[in-house]
Short mmCIF file of C-alpha atoms in Angstrom, two decimals:
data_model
loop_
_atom_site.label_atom_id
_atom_site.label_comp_id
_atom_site.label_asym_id
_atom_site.label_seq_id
_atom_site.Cartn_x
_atom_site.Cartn_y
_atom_site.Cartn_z
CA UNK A 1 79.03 84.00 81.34
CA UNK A 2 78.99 87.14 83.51
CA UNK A 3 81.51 88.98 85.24
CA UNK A 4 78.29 88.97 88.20
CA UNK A 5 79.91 90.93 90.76
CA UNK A 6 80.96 87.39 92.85
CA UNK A 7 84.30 86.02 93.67
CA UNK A 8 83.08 82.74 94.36
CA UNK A 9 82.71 81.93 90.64
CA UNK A 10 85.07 82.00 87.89
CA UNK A 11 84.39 83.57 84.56
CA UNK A 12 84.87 80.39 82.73
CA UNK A 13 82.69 78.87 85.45
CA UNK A 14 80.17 80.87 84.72
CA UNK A 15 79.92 80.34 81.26
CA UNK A 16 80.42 76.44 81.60
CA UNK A 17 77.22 76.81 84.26
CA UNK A 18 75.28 77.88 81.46
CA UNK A 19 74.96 81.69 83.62
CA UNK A 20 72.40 80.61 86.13
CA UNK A 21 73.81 82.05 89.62
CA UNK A 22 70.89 81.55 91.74
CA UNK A 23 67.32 79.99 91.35
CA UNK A 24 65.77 81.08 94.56
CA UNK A 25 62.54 83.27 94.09
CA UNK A 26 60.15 83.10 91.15
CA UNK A 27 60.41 85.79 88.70
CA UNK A 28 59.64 88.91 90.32
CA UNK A 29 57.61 90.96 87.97
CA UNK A 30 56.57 88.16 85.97
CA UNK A 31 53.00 88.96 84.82
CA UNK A 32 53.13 92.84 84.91
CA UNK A 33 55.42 94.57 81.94
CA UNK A 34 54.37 97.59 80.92
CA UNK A 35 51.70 99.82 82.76
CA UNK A 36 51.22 102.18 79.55
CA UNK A 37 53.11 101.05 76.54
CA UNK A 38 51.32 97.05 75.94
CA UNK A 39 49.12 96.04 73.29
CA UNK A 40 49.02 94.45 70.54
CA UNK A 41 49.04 97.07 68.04
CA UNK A 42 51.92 98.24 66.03
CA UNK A 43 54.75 101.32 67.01
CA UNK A 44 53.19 103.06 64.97
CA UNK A 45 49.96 103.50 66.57
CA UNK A 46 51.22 104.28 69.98
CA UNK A 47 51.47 107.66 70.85
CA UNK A 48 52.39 109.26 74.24
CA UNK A 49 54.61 108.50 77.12
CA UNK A 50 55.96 104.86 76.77
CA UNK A 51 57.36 103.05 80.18
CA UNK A 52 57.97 99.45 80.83
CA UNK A 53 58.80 97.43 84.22
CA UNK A 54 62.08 95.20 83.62
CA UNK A 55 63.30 92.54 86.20
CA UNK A 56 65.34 94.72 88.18
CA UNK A 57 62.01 96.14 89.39
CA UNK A 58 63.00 99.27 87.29
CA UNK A 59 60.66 101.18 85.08
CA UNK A 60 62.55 102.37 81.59
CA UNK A 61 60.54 105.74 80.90
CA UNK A 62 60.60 108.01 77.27
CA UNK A 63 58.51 110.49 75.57
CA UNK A 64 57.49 107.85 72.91
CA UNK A 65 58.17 104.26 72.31
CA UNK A 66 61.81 104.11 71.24
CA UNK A 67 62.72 102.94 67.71
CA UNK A 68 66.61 103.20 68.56
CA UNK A 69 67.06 99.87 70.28
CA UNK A 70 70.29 98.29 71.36
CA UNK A 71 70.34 94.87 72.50
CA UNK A 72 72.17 91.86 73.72
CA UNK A 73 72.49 89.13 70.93
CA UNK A 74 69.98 86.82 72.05
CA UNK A 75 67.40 89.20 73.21
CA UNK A 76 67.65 91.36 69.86
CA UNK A 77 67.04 87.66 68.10
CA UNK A 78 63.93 87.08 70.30
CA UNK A 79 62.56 90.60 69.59
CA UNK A 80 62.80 89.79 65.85
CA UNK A 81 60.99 86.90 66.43
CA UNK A 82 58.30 89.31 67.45
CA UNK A 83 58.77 91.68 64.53
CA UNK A 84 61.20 94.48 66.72
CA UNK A 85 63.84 95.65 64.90
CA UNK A 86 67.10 96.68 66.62
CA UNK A 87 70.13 99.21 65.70
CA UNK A 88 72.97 97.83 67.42
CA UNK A 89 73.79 94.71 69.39
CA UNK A 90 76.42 93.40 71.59
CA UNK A 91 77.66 89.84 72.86
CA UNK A 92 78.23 86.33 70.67
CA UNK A 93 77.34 87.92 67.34
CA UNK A 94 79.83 86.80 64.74
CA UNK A 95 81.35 83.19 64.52
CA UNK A 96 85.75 83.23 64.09
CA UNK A 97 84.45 83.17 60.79
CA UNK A 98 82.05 85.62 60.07
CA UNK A 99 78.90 83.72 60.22
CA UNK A 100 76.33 84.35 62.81
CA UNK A 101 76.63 82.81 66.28
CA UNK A 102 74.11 80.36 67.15
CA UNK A 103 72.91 83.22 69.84
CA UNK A 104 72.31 85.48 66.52
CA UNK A 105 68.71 83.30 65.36
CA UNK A 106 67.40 84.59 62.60
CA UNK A 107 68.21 88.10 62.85
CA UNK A 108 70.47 89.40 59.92
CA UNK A 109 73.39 90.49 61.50
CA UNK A 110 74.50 92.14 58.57
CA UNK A 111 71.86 94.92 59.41
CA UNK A 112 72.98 95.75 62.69
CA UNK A 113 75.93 97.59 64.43
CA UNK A 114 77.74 95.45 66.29
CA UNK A 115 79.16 96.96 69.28
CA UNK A 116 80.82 94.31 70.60
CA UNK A 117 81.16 90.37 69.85
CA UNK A 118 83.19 89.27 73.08
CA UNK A 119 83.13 89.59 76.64
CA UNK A 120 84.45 93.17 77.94
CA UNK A 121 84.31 94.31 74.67
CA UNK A 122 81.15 97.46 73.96
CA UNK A 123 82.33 99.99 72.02
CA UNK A 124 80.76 103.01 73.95
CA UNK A 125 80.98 105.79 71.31
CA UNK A 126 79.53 103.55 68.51
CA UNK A 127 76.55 103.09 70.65
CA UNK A 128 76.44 106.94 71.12
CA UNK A 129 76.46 107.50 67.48
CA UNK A 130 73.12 105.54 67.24
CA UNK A 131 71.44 107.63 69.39
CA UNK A 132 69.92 104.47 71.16
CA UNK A 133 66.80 105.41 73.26
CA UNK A 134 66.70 101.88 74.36
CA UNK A 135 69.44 99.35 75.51
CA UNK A 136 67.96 95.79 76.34
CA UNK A 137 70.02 92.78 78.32
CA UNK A 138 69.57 89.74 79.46
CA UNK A 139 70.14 89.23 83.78
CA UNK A 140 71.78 86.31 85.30
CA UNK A 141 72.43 88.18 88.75
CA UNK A 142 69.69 91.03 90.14
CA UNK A 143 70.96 94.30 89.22
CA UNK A 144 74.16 92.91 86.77
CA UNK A 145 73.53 93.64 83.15
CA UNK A 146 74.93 90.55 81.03
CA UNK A 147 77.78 92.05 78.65
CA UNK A 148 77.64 95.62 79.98
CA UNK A 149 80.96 96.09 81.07
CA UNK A 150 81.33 97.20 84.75
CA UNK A 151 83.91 99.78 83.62
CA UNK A 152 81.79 101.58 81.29
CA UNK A 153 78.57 100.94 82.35
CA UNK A 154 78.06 104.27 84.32
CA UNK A 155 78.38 105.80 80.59
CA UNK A 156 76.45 103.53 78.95
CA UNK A 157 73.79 103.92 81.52
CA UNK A 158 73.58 107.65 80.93
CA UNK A 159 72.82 107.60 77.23
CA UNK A 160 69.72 105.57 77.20
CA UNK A 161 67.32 104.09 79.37
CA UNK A 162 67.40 100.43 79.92
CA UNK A 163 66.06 97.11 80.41
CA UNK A 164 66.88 93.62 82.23
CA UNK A 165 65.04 90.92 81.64
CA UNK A 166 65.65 87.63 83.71
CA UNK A 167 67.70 84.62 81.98
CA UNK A 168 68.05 82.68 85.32
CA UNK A 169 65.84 83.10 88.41
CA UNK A 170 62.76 81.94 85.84
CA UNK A 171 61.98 79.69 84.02
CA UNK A 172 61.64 79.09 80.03
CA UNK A 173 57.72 79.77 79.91
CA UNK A 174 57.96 82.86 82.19
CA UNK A 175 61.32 84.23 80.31
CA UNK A 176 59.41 84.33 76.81
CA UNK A 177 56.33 86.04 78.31
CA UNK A 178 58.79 88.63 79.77
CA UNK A 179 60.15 88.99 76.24
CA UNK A 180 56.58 88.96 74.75
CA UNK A 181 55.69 92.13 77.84
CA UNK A 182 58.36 94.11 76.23
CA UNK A 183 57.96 93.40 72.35
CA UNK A 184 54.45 94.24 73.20
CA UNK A 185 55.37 97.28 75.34
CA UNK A 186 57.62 98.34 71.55
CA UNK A 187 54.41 97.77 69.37
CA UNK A 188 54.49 93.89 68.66
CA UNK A 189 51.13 92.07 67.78
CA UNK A 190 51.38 89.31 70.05
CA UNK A 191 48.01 88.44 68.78
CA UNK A 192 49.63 88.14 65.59
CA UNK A 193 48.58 84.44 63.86
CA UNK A 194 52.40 83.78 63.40
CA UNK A 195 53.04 84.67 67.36
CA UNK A 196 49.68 82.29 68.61
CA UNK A 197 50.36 79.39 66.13
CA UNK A 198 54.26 79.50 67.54
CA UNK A 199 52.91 79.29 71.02
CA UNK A 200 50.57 76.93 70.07
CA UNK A 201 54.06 74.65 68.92
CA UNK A 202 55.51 75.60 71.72
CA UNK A 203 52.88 74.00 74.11
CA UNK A 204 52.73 71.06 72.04
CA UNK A 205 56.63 70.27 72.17
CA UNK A 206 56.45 71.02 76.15
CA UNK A 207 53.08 67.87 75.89
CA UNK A 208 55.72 65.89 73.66
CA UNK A 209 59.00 66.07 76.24
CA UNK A 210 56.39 65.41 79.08
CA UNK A 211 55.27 62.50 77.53
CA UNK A 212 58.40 60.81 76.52
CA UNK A 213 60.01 61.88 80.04
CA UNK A 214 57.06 59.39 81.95
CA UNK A 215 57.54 56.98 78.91
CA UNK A 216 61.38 56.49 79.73
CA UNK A 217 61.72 57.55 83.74
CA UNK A 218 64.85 55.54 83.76
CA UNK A 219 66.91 57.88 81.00
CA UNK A 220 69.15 59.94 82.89
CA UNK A 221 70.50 62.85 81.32
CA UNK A 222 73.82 64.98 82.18
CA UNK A 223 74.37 68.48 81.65
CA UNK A 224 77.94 69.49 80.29
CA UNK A 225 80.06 71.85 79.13
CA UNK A 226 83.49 71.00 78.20
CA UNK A 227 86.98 73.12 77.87
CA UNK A 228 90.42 72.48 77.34
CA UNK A 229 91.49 71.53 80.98
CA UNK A 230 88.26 70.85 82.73
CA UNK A 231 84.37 69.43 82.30
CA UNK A 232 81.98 71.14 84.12
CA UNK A 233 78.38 69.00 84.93
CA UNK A 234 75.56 71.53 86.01
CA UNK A 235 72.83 71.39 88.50
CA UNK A 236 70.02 71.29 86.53
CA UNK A 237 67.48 73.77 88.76
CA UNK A 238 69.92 76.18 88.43
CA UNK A 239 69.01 77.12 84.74
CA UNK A 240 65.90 78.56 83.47
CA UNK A 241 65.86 75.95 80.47
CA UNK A 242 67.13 72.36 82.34
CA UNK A 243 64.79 73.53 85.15
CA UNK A 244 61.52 73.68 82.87
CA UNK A 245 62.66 70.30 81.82
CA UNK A 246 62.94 68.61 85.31
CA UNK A 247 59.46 70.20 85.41
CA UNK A 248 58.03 68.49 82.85
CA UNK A 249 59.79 64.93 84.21
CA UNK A 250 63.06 64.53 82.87
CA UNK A 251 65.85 63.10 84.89
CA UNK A 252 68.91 64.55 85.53
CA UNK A 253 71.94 63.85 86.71
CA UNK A 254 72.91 65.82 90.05
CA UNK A 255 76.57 66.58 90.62
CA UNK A 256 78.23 67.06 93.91
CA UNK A 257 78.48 70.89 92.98
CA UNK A 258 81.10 73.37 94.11
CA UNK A 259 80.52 75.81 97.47
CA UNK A 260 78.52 77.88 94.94
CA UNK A 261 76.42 75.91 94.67
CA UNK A 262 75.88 75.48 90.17
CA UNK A 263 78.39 72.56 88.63
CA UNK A 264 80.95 70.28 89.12
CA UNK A 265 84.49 70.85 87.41
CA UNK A 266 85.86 67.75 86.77
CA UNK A 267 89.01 66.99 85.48
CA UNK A 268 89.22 64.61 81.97
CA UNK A 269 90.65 61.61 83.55
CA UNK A 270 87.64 61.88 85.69
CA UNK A 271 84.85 62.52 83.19
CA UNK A 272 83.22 59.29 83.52
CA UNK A 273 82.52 60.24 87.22
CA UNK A 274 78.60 60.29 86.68
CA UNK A 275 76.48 57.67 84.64
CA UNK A 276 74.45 59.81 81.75
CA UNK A 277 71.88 58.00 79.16
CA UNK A 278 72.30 61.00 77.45
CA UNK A 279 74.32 64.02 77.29
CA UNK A 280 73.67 67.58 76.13
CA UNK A 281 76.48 69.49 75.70
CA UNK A 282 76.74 73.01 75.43
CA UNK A 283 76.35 74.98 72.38
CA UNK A 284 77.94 78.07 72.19
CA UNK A 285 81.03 79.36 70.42
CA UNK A 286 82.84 79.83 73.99
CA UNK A 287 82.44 75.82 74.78
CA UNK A 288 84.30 72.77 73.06
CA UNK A 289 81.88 71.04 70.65
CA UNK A 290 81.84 67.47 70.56
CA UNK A 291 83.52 67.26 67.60
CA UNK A 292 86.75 68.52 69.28
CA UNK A 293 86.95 65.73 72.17
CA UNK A 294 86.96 63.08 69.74
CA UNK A 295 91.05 62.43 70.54
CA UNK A 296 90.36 62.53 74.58
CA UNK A 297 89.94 58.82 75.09
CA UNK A 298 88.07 59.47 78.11
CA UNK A 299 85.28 61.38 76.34
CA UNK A 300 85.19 58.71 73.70
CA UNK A 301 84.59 55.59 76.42
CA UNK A 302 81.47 57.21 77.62
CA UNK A 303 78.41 54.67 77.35
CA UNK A 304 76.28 57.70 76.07
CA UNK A 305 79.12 58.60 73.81
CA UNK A 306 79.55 55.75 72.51
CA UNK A 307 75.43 54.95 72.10
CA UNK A 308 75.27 58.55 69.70
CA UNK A 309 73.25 59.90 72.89
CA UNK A 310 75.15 63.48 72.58
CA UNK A 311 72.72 66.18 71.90
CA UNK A 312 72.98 70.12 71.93
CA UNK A 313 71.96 71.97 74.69
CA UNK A 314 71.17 75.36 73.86
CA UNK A 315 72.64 77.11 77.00
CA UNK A 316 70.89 80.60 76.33
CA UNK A 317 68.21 80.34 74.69
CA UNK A 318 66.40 83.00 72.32
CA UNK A 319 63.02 83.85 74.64
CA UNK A 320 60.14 83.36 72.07
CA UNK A 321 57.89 80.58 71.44
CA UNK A 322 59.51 79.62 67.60
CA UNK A 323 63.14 79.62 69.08
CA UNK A 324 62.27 77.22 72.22
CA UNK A 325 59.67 74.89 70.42
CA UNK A 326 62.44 72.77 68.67
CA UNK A 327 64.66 73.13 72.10
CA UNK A 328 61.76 71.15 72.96
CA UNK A 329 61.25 68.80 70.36
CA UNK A 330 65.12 67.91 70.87
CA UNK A 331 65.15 66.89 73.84
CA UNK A 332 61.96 64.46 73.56
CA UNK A 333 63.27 63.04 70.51
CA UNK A 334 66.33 61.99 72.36
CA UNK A 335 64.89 60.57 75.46
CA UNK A 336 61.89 59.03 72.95
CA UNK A 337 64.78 56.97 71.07
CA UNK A 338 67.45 56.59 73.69
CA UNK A 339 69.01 53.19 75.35
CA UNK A 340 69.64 52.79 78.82
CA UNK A 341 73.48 52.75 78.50
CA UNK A 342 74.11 54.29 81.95
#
């Protein structure tokens, strides 16, 4: 994850930790998005001055309600959901082989300019020659811009306004309504049947993982991500989706967590450090899959390992009600059919 302007956490850290540097307050501007541009009608009925309140406590101000929108991966997918199109993107876009990251969703990413697919890597005058009026991010630290390099980011700044919208610091329900504000704030109909019968889902996953959490209070699960030389286990408040879940009752296990305060790096030959009922490992292209530790015979002796209790966790998730519902549904399948093995 981010290059967040600490020195207490490592890049690779970061990333392992699934981003979340800090859970303190409750989402800042979490019920109040845009002051002119929301609704429920399409762009094309808006007229006028269009402004919108991001995280940072920043309002992102133009003449009309930009169609030129640049986004990070995961936030262009969630827009999509919403029916807001974007010109260019930047972060986990493309797979080593071509296909669409898992960040990507549904969007077509053949239809978009990709600016850049790795960390450090935005291609400055690309973005210039879309004449963005827009640029959109995700925010794991106040006031750090996730995969807006700090080198450029004075020029990137200066072409567009933009907007950060919390990915830690919240929690899953208030992140998608904060993606909803601003879809809404770009013309969305979040009144739309599609957008009210995905909340709908949504809601009735989140009754579903409740219910099988009280139904199995004894299934413990860990939080992972794994890399060549280390495995790091993760606080679960620390992240906007493992925190919604110890909301709603499930267990997890807590790690004896680093002076930072978000995961445990352990080394292999001490992987088995914790006892897990079930594991959910994460998912993007910058973590070992499961698949991959099959030859570390340390990974392989684990009781949830060896029970078929690994699961995906989706470490960012894409902010709209369709994208989190079977995040949900997962989960409560898991704990629904799992063994105590721990």
């Amino acid at each position: 994850m981010p290059n967040l302007r600490t020195s207490s956490l490592s890049r690779r850290g970061l990333l392992a930790a699934g981003g979340a540097v800090g859970l303190g307050a409750a989402l800042a501007a979490c019920g109040d998005g845009d002051s002119k541009g929301s609704g429920s009608g399409s762009a094309a009925e808006k007229s006028g001055p269009w402004t919108f309140k991001d995280d940072r406590g920043q309002s992102a101000e133009a003449k009309s309600t930009p169609k030129n929108i640049v986004a990070f991966i995961g936030v262009a997918a969630a827009l999509h959901d919403y029916g807001i199109e974007v010109k260019g993107v930047f972060g986990p876009t493309k797979t080593a082989d071509g296909k669409p990251d898992v960040q990507a969703g549904d969007l077509d990413i053949t239809k978009v300019e990709v600016l850049g697919n790795v960390w450090g890597e935005f291609n400055v005058e690309k973005y210039a020659g879309l004449a963005p009026e827009l640029l959109v991010t995700a925010m794991w630290e106040k006031d750090a811009l996730w995969y807006v390099p700090d080198e450029s980011k004075d020029k990137i700044l200066k072409l567009a306004p933009s907007v950060a919208l919390w990915a830690a610091q919240t929690t899953v329900p208030k992140a998608i309504q904060r993606h909803e504000d601003l879809a809404a704030s770009l013309g969305a109909d979040v009144k739309a049947k599609k957008v009210t019968d995905a909340k709908a889902a949504f809601e009735k996953a989140a009754a579903r993982l409740r219910a099988a959490a009280k139904s199995q209070p004894n299934i413990k699960v860990l939080v992972g991500s794994a890399s060549q030389d280390l495995f790091y286990v993760s606080l679960a408040k620390m992240s906007a989706d493992t925190l919604y879940f110890q909301e709603l009752g499930v267990k997890f296990v807590e790690p004896k967590v680093n002076k930072a305060g978000f995961f445990e790096e352990l080394s292999w030959e001490n992987v088995d450090k914790y006892d897990a009922d079930i594991i959910m490992m994460d998912n993007r292209s910058s973590a070992l899959q499961p698949d991959a530790l099959t030859a570390r015979p340390t990974w392989a002796q684990l009781p949830a390992v060896k029970a078929g209790q690994v699961i995906p966790r989706t470490t960012e998730p894409i902010y709209s009600y369709a994208k989190c519902t079977p995040i949900l549904d997962a989960l409560a399948e898991a704990i629904e059919k799992a063994e105590k093995v721990g």
